[in-house]
Amino acid sequence: MYGLGIWRGLQVTLTHFVNTYLDDIKWGFRRHIHPDAFAERQSLAARGVFTVEYPDEKLAVPERFRFIPFLVVENYDHPDRPGYDWCTSCGICAKVCPPQCIWIVRGKHPDTGRPKPEPEAFFIDIDICMNCGYCAEFCPFDAIKMDHDYELASYDRTSAHIYDKQKLSKELRYWQSIAPTYAEQEADARGGWEHKDVLKQRDKAAKAAQAEVTDKTD
Amino acid sequence: MSEQAPVAETISPTEEALELLQKRFKKTVRRDDREGYGGIVVDASRLEKVAAAIHDDLGYDYLSSATAVDYLGQGDHVEMVYHAYRIAGGPALVFKAQTPRDEAVLPTLTGVWPGVDFQEREAWDLMGIRFDGHPNLKRILMWEGFHGHPLRKDWHEPFFEEELKPFGSRWPDGHVQRSEEHNPYGKNVQYPAEWSPEAYESPAEPAIYDNINLGVDVRTDLATDRVIVSLGPQHPSTHGVFRMVVRLDGETIEGLEPVMGYLHRNHEKIGERNTFIQNMPYTDRLDYICSLSNNLGYAISIEQLMALGARYEPPTYRAEVIRVLMAELTRIVNHVWAIGFLLNDLGAFFTPMMYAVIERELILDFFEATTGSRMMCNYMRFGGVAADIPARIRGVANLINDRVRDMNTMDYLHSLIHERLPRAIDQLDEYLTTSEIMTNRCMGVGVLTRDDAIAYSAAGPVLRASGVPYDVRRAEPYSIYPDLDFDVAVRYHGDVYDRYLVRLDELRQSIRILKQVLPLLNDTDGQPVFTGRGVYSPRVPAGESYGRVENPKGELGFYVVSEGKQNPRRYHVRAPSFINLTALEQMCKGHKVADVVAILGSIDIVLGETDR
Ligand code: SF4
Ligand code: SF4
């Protein structure tokens, strides 16, 4: 019979419509307040059609989410090296960056002029960054990581969209808070929560001390 | 409903072809013996004849890709490279023709394979090869009047910085400059000498109108019942900034010419500046609905090259399982999107679209947790994938009002694949398939016959809806597809409705594949997912490769030429969205204006890939 197909289709529409309102009833008309309602509405168990009501509710992003890199610095209350850059200005991230939006001025010793493992300046042009995550993937010192803060709208792109070192730097603590699992895995791989070089230095010192002790006992 | 395309034979196509062709064409056909290369080189003067023999006598009836390479400094010629296949399946016959750079002319092959039409126009536009006898040799991606041929190695953009990445200015003295300052508005285009944009009248418009051969002068003869209408480039139903110039008799289409390039960014030139690894995230931006399968195609073509070298380990089984999982989920994402949008084009504004997209969002949740991004996934690497799938799909609260979800990934996948998606597909089927709006508008509209589909190099659902069971996953299998049990969806009417049905069938076949993939994921748990060397600029052995995959929109191929350095010499994308448009005019002739929109929707193009 002509029209039967449309009629069947409309039943599907009706089902979607009804299901969406059943959700309201299910949570006793407290679907915005009930602590479990959001997670269920945005899961496989959901029936009906739901959007995320941004900005009143936001979907928390997973740990691997990547949006504009930041530079890891030592916690500001670190006993020995507060706020110290983890970046050694090795330049790998600047070389691997596909749109070439990372600019690094390598640090120099003021007297000798020899390079030192510390960036003098570090810029990322966030208009150009394509959020690929390569810089974080290939940095040998875990010094650059992808951020989770995607709310970057600003009024003037010409002045506000080149991030310098100060704007890019965030404490190690921040990385631990947005990606706890990966921060811990990386620390395990390094052998501690400190920077790779610090750990190496400490290792060397410990070995030297050990050697001295053995020397003395000989 | 479906039948399986036969699996590849094992005689080398080059040997077979050489034997026959050398007998007939003597010295004008020779083996390509450059290191890392394959196939045959044909003298330009005999190209047309040899091509006809390849088509008629050797039976290579499907021309997948035709592209040009500039060998500046290596013989100073430009070379056309053709990849021809048999529609019954099997490997490619690669043949090439060379012509001097400063006087680049080759005979057109549009008489042998009409599907080469747009690809030859592209080679003219970007590489400056003139094709003798081409019926409509105009620029296709750039604008008429553009200066030079941008894929030539000695062509530089006005804000040219350096030939190859990484650029020296970034480190160790990277004093930042905004790229806009190098590239001020008004000075960012290059003009020929003695040419001014103000005095210029574009030949493009008359050329388009001439080509579709109206026979009436639009400026004076509008009183007739034949008119030219420009559809797009702003119309929402053109799926992006795409334009169709149609010649109408009343409301009936008599001729149509697609006009594209509004989103052109010379992806391939960027790709030749880039190092091999830097291209991966750029492939995300081709067909941005299907970034993961684009990644797969590119990874496969580079892995083919790497396999020529000494130290190469193929990806582990788990890596391949994950790749297939991602590729098939991507197919579902694409097809629900395509079906939803088709209904938009038919006038059912956004309700079907939204229903289709609900499932897409759920799949993207998984992509986001695994790859770090919902659409720009940048996930495959040469030798595996970037990271294993995470144990849990879990958000971390960071911003104000962040709401956290926490789900076990394998459970999530299991109920997604076994319950949620099959149910949604059945519902879509019930919702649309028998709807009179669908059947009346789609049946018998936009018919592409079997022979035309092959001749015009149509690919993917467009080809299979015309009765050709050709699917790269079966015709030239890659990854773990030989181990998986699925049918190649095929339908026989070649109309809009059958293209819709093929997509629906493919959704079900993808579910079938995914159901087999899940246990494999469990079995391979713990295997590494990456066997490559984790270096930031891997060198790739010299040679050429053509890696192709069955993307949701059709065959996606990457033709890459390496010189053993960090950057490719040539990086070409065989874009299904682009080549499928070759047959658009054929499908539209005789139908009404409103049908054009539906027909375009049924081809399913994405302009990021069409325009590159
Ligand atoms: S790769 Fe890491 S250590 Fe090297 S310059 Fe970049 S951020 Fe610094
Ligand atoms: S995320 Fe990618 S584009 Fe952005 S700075 Fe890092 S490497 Fe460059």
Coordinates of C-alpha atoms in Angstrom, one line a residue, chain A residues 1-6 8-10 12-13 15-16 32 38-39 42-49 55-66 89-92 94-106 108 123 125 128 130 132-134 137-138 147-151 157-158 162 174 177-178 180-182, chain B residues 161 165-167 169-180 182 274 277-278 280-282 285 351 355 358 362 365 368-374 376-381 386-390 394-405 407 411-412 415-416 420 423 427 430-431 434-437 440 534-536:
Chain A
M1 CA 0.0 0.0 0.0
Y2 CA 1.3 3.4 -0.9
G3 CA 2.5 5.4 2.1
L4 CA 3.2 2.4 4.3
G5 CA 6.9 2.9 4.0
I6 CA 6.6 6.5 5.2
R8 CA 6.9 2.8 9.2
G9 CA 9.6 5.5 9.1
L10 CA 7.5 7.8 11.1
V12 CA 10.9 5.1 14.1
T13 CA 10.8 8.9 14.6
T15 CA 10.2 5.9 19.1
H16 CA 13.2 8.2 19.2
H32 CA 20.4 17.4 35.1
F38 CA 25.0 12.3 32.4
A39 CA 27.3 9.3 32.1
Q42 CA 26.3 9.6 27.0
S43 CA 26.9 5.9 26.8
L44 CA 25.8 2.9 24.9
A45 CA 22.9 2.4 27.3
A46 CA 21.3 5.6 26.3
R47 CA 17.9 5.5 24.4
G48 CA 16.7 8.5 22.7
V49 CA 18.6 11.4 21.3
P55 CA 28.9 24.9 28.4
D56 CA 26.6 23.8 31.3
E57 CA 28.0 20.3 30.9
K58 CA 31.1 19.2 29.1
L59 CA 32.4 15.9 28.2
A60 CA 35.6 15.3 30.1
V61 CA 38.2 14.4 27.6
P62 CA 40.3 11.1 27.9
E63 CA 43.9 11.1 28.9
R64 CA 45.2 10.8 25.4
F65 CA 43.3 13.8 24.2
R66 CA 45.6 16.2 22.4
S89 CA 66.4 22.5 23.7
C90 CA 67.5 19.5 21.7
G91 CA 65.3 20.6 18.8
I92 CA 63.7 17.3 18.0
A94 CA 60.9 21.6 16.2
K95 CA 62.2 19.2 13.5
V96 CA 59.4 16.7 13.6
C97 CA 56.6 19.2 13.8
P98 CA 54.7 18.8 10.5
P99 CA 53.6 22.5 10.0
Q100 CA 56.8 23.8 11.5
C101 CA 55.2 25.9 14.2
I102 CA 57.7 25.4 17.0
W103 CA 60.5 27.9 17.3
I104 CA 63.3 27.4 19.8
V105 CA 66.3 29.5 20.7
R106 CA 68.9 27.2 22.2
K108 CA 74.1 29.4 25.6
F123 CA 57.5 29.6 20.9
D125 CA 52.2 29.4 16.9
I128 CA 49.4 26.8 12.8
M130 CA 47.6 20.9 13.9
C132 CA 49.1 16.1 15.8
G133 CA 51.0 15.2 19.0
Y134 CA 54.3 14.4 17.3
E137 CA 55.6 11.6 21.0
F138 CA 59.2 12.1 20.0
D147 CA 47.2 19.8 26.8
H148 CA 43.5 19.2 27.4
D149 CA 42.3 22.7 27.5
Y150 CA 40.5 23.4 24.3
E151 CA 38.8 26.6 25.2
R157 CA 44.7 36.4 17.0
T158 CA 47.6 38.6 15.8
I162 CA 52.0 32.9 19.6
Y174 CA 49.4 19.6 36.0
S177 CA 46.5 15.6 37.0
I178 CA 45.3 15.4 33.4
P180 CA 47.6 10.2 35.6
T181 CA 48.2 6.8 34.0
Y182 CA 50.6 8.0 31.3
Chain B
E161 CA 60.8 29.4 2.6
K165 CA 61.4 20.4 6.0
P166 CA 62.7 20.7 8.7
F167 CA 63.3 24.4 8.1
S169 CA 65.1 28.8 10.9
R170 CA 63.2 27.0 13.6
W171 CA 66.2 25.7 15.7
P172 CA 68.7 26.5 17.2
D173 CA 68.0 30.2 16.5
G174 CA 64.3 30.1 16.3
H175 CA 63.3 33.8 16.6
V176 CA 59.7 33.5 15.8
Q177 CA 58.0 35.2 12.9
R178 CA 54.4 35.0 12.0
S179 CA 53.8 33.3 8.7
E180 CA 51.4 36.1 7.8
H182 CA 56.0 36.6 5.1
N274 CA 57.3 17.1 4.4
I277 CA 56.4 10.8 8.9
Q278 CA 55.1 14.4 8.7
M280 CA 50.7 11.1 8.3
P281 CA 48.7 13.8 10.1
Y282 CA 48.1 15.6 6.8
R285 CA 42.7 16.1 6.4
T351 CA 16.3 14.4 11.3
Y355 CA 19.7 9.6 14.0
I358 CA 24.2 9.2 17.2
L362 CA 29.7 6.6 20.1
D365 CA 34.3 8.3 21.7
E368 CA 39.2 9.8 20.9
A369 CA 40.2 7.6 23.8
T370 CA 42.5 5.5 21.7
T371 CA 44.1 8.0 19.3
G372 CA 43.6 11.3 21.1
S373 CA 41.3 12.9 18.6
R374 CA 37.8 12.3 17.3
M376 CA 42.1 14.0 13.1
C377 CA 43.4 10.7 14.4
N378 CA 47.0 10.5 13.2
Y379 CA 47.1 7.0 14.6
M380 CA 49.0 4.7 12.2
R381 CA 52.7 4.5 12.0
A386 CA 50.9 4.7 17.7
A387 CA 49.5 3.1 20.9
D388 CA 47.6 0.1 22.0
I389 CA 43.9 0.6 22.7
P390 CA 43.5 1.8 26.3
R394 CA 37.7 7.4 30.8
G395 CA 37.6 11.2 30.9
V396 CA 39.6 13.2 33.4
A397 CA 37.9 16.3 34.8
N398 CA 39.9 19.4 34.0
L399 CA 37.6 22.2 32.9
I400 CA 34.7 23.7 34.7
N401 CA 31.5 21.6 34.3
D402 CA 33.5 18.6 33.0
R403 CA 31.5 15.4 33.4
V404 CA 33.4 12.2 33.7
R405 CA 32.6 8.9 32.1
M407 CA 33.9 2.5 30.7
D411 CA 33.1 -4.2 27.1
Y412 CA 32.3 -1.0 25.3
S415 CA 28.2 -4.1 23.2
L416 CA 28.8 -1.6 20.5
R420 CA 24.1 -1.2 19.5
R423 CA 20.2 -2.5 16.1
Q427 CA 16.5 0.7 12.5
E430 CA 13.3 0.1 8.6
Y431 CA 13.3 3.9 8.7
T434 CA 10.8 1.2 2.0
S435 CA 9.9 4.8 2.5
E436 CA 8.2 6.0 -0.6
I437 CA 10.1 9.3 -0.5
N440 CA 10.3 7.5 -5.6
G534 CA 60.7 5.0 16.8
V535 CA 62.9 7.7 15.1
Y536 CA 61.6 11.1 14.2

